[in-house]
mmCIF file of C-alpha atoms in Angstrom:
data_model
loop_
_atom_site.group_PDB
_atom_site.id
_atom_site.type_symbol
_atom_site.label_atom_id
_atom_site.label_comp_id
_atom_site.label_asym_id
_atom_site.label_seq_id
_atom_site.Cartn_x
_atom_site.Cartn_y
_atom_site.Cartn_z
ATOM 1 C CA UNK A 1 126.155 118.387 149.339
ATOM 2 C CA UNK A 2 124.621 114.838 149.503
ATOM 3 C CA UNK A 3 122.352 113.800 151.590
ATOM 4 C CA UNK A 4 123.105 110.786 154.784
ATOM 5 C CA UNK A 5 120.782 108.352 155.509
ATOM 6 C CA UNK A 6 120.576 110.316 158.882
ATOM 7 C CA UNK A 7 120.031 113.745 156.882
ATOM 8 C CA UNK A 8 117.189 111.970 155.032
ATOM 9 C CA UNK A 9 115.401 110.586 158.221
ATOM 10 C CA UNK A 10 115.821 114.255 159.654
ATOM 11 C CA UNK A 11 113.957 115.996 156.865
ATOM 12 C CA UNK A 12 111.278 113.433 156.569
ATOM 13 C CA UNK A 13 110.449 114.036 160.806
ATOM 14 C CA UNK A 14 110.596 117.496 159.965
ATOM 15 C CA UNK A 15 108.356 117.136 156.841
ATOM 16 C CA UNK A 16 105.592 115.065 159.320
ATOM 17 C CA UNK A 17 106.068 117.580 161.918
ATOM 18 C CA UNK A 18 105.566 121.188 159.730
ATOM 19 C CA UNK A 19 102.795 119.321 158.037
ATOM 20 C CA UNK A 20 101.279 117.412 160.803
ATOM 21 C CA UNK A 21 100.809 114.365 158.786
ATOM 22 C CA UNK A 22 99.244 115.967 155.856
ATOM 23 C CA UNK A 23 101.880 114.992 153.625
ATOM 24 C CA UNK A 24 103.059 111.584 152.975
ATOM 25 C CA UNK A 25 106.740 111.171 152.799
ATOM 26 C CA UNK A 26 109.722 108.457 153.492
ATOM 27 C CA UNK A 27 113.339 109.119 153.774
ATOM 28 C CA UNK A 28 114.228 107.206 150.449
ATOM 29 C CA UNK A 29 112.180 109.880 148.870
ATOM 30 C CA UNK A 30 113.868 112.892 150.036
ATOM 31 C CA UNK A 31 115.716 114.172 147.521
ATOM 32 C CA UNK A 32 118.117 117.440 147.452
ATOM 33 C CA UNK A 33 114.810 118.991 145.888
ATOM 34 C CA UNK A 34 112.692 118.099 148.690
ATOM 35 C CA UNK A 35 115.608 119.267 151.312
ATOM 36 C CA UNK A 36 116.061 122.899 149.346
ATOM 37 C CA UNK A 37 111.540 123.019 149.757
ATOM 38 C CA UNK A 38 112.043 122.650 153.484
ATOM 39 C CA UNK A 39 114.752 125.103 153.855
ATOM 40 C CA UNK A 40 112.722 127.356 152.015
ATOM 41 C CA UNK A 41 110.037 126.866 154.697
ATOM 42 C CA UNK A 42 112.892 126.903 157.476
ATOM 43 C CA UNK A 43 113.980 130.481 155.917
ATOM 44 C CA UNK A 44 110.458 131.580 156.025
ATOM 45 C CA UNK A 45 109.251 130.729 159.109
ATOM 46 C CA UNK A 46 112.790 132.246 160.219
ATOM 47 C CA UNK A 47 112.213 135.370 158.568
ATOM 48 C CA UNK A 48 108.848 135.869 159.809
ATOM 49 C CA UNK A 49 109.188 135.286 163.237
ATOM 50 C CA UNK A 50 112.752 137.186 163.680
ATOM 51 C CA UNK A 51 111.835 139.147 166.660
ATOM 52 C CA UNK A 52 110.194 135.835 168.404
ATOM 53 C CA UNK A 53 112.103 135.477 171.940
ATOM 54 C CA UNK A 54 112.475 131.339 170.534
ATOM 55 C CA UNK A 55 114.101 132.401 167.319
ATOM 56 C CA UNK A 56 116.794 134.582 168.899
ATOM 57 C CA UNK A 57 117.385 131.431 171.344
ATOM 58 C CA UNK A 58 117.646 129.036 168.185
ATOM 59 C CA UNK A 59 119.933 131.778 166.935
ATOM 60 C CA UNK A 60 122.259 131.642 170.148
ATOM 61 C CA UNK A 61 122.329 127.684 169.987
ATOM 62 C CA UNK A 62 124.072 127.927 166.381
ATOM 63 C CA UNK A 63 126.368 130.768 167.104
ATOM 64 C CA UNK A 64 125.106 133.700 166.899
ATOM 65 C CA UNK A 65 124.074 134.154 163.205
ATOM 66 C CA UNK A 66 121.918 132.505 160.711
ATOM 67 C CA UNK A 67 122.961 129.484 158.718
ATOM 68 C CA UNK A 68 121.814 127.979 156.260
ATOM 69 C CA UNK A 69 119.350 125.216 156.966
ATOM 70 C CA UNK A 70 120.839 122.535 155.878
ATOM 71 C CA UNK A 71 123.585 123.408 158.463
ATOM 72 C CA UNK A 72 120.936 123.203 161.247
ATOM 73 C CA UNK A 73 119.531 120.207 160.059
ATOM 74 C CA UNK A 74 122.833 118.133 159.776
ATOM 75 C CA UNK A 75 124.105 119.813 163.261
ATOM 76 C CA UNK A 76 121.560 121.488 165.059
ATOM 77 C CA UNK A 77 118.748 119.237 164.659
ATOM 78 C CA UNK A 78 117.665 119.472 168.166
ATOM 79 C CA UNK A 79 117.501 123.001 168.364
ATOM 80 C CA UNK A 80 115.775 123.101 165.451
ATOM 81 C CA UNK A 81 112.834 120.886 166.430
ATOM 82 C CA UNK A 82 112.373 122.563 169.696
ATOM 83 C CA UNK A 83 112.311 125.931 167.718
ATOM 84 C CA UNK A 84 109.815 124.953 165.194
ATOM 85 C CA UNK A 85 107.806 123.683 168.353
ATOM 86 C CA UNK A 86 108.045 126.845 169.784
ATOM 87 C CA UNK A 87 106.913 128.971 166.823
ATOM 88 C CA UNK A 88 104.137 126.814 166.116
ATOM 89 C CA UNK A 89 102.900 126.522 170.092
ATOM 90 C CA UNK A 90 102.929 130.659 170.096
ATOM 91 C CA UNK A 91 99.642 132.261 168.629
ATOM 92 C CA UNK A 92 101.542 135.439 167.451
ATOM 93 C CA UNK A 93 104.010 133.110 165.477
ATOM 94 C CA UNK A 94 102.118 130.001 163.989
ATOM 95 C CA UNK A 95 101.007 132.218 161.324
ATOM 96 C CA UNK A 96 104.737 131.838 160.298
ATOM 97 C CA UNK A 97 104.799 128.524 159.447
ATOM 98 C CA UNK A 98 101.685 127.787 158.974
ATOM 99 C CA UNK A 99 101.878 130.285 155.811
ATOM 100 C CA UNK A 100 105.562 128.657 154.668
ATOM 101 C CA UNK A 101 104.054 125.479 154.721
ATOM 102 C CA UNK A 102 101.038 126.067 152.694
ATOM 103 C CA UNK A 103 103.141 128.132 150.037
ATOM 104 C CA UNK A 104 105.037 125.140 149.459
ATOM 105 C CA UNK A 105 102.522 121.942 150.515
ATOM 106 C CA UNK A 106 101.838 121.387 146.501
ATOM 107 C CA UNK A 107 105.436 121.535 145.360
ATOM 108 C CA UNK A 108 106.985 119.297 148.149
ATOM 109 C CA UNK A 109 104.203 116.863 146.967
ATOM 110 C CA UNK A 110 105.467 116.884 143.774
ATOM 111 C CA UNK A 111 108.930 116.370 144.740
ATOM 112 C CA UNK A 112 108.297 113.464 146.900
ATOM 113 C CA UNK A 113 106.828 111.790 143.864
ATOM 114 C CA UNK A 114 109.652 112.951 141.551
ATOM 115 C CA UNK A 115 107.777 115.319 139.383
#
C-alpha cells in the first residue's frame, strides 16, 4: 500500500507525539519502512496495555477487533491520537509505550535518514 501525502503527515505527528520531539522527522521522509516501525510501536503499546479501559474504547471506535495499524492511521486517526494520549497520561500504562518507543528510537532514526 502507498503512502498519501495525508498518510505521511499522519505518521510524522504521530512520530513527534510517541517521541515527544526526540526524533527529528518530516513527512517527505516517511517511508513504508518508517510506517511498518510505528506500527510496530502501535502493536506494542496495543499489546501491552490490552486490558487498559482506553484500549478497549479505541477497540470499539474501529469495530470491535484489532486492525492493523495502518488501517487506524489512514481511518481512525482520531481515535488513535486520543488513545495514545490516554495510554501515555495513565501511570499503569506509559510503561507501554514508553518501552515500544525506546525498542525502536535507533531504527526509526535510521529509517528517516534512509539507512
Amino acid at each position: 500500500m502507498s503512502l498519501s501525502a495525508e498518510d505521511k503527515q499522519k505518521y510524522h505527528d504521530l512520530i513527534q507525539s510517541i517521541w515527544s520531539g526526540s526524533v527529528s522527522s518530516t513527512p517527505s521522509q516517511i517511508t513504508e519502512e518508517v510506517a511498518d516501525i510505528v506500527d510496530t510501536v502501535i502493536d506494542e503499546t496495543y499489546s501491552c496495555s490490552e486490558d487498559f479501559a482506553g484500549t478497549l474504547t479505541l477497540l470499539a471506535a474501529i469495530g470491535g477487533a484489532w486492525i492493523l495499524p495502518r488501517n487506524i492511521v489512514k481511518y481512525y486517526f482520531d481515535a488513535l491520537e486520543t488513545w495514545l494520549s490516554d495510554v501515555e497520561g495513565n501511570i499503569t500504562y506509559k510503561i507501554c509505550i514508553n518501552q515500544a518507543a525506546l525498542n525502536w528510537k535507533s531504527p526509526l532514526v535510521l529509517a528517516l535518514m534512509g539507512i
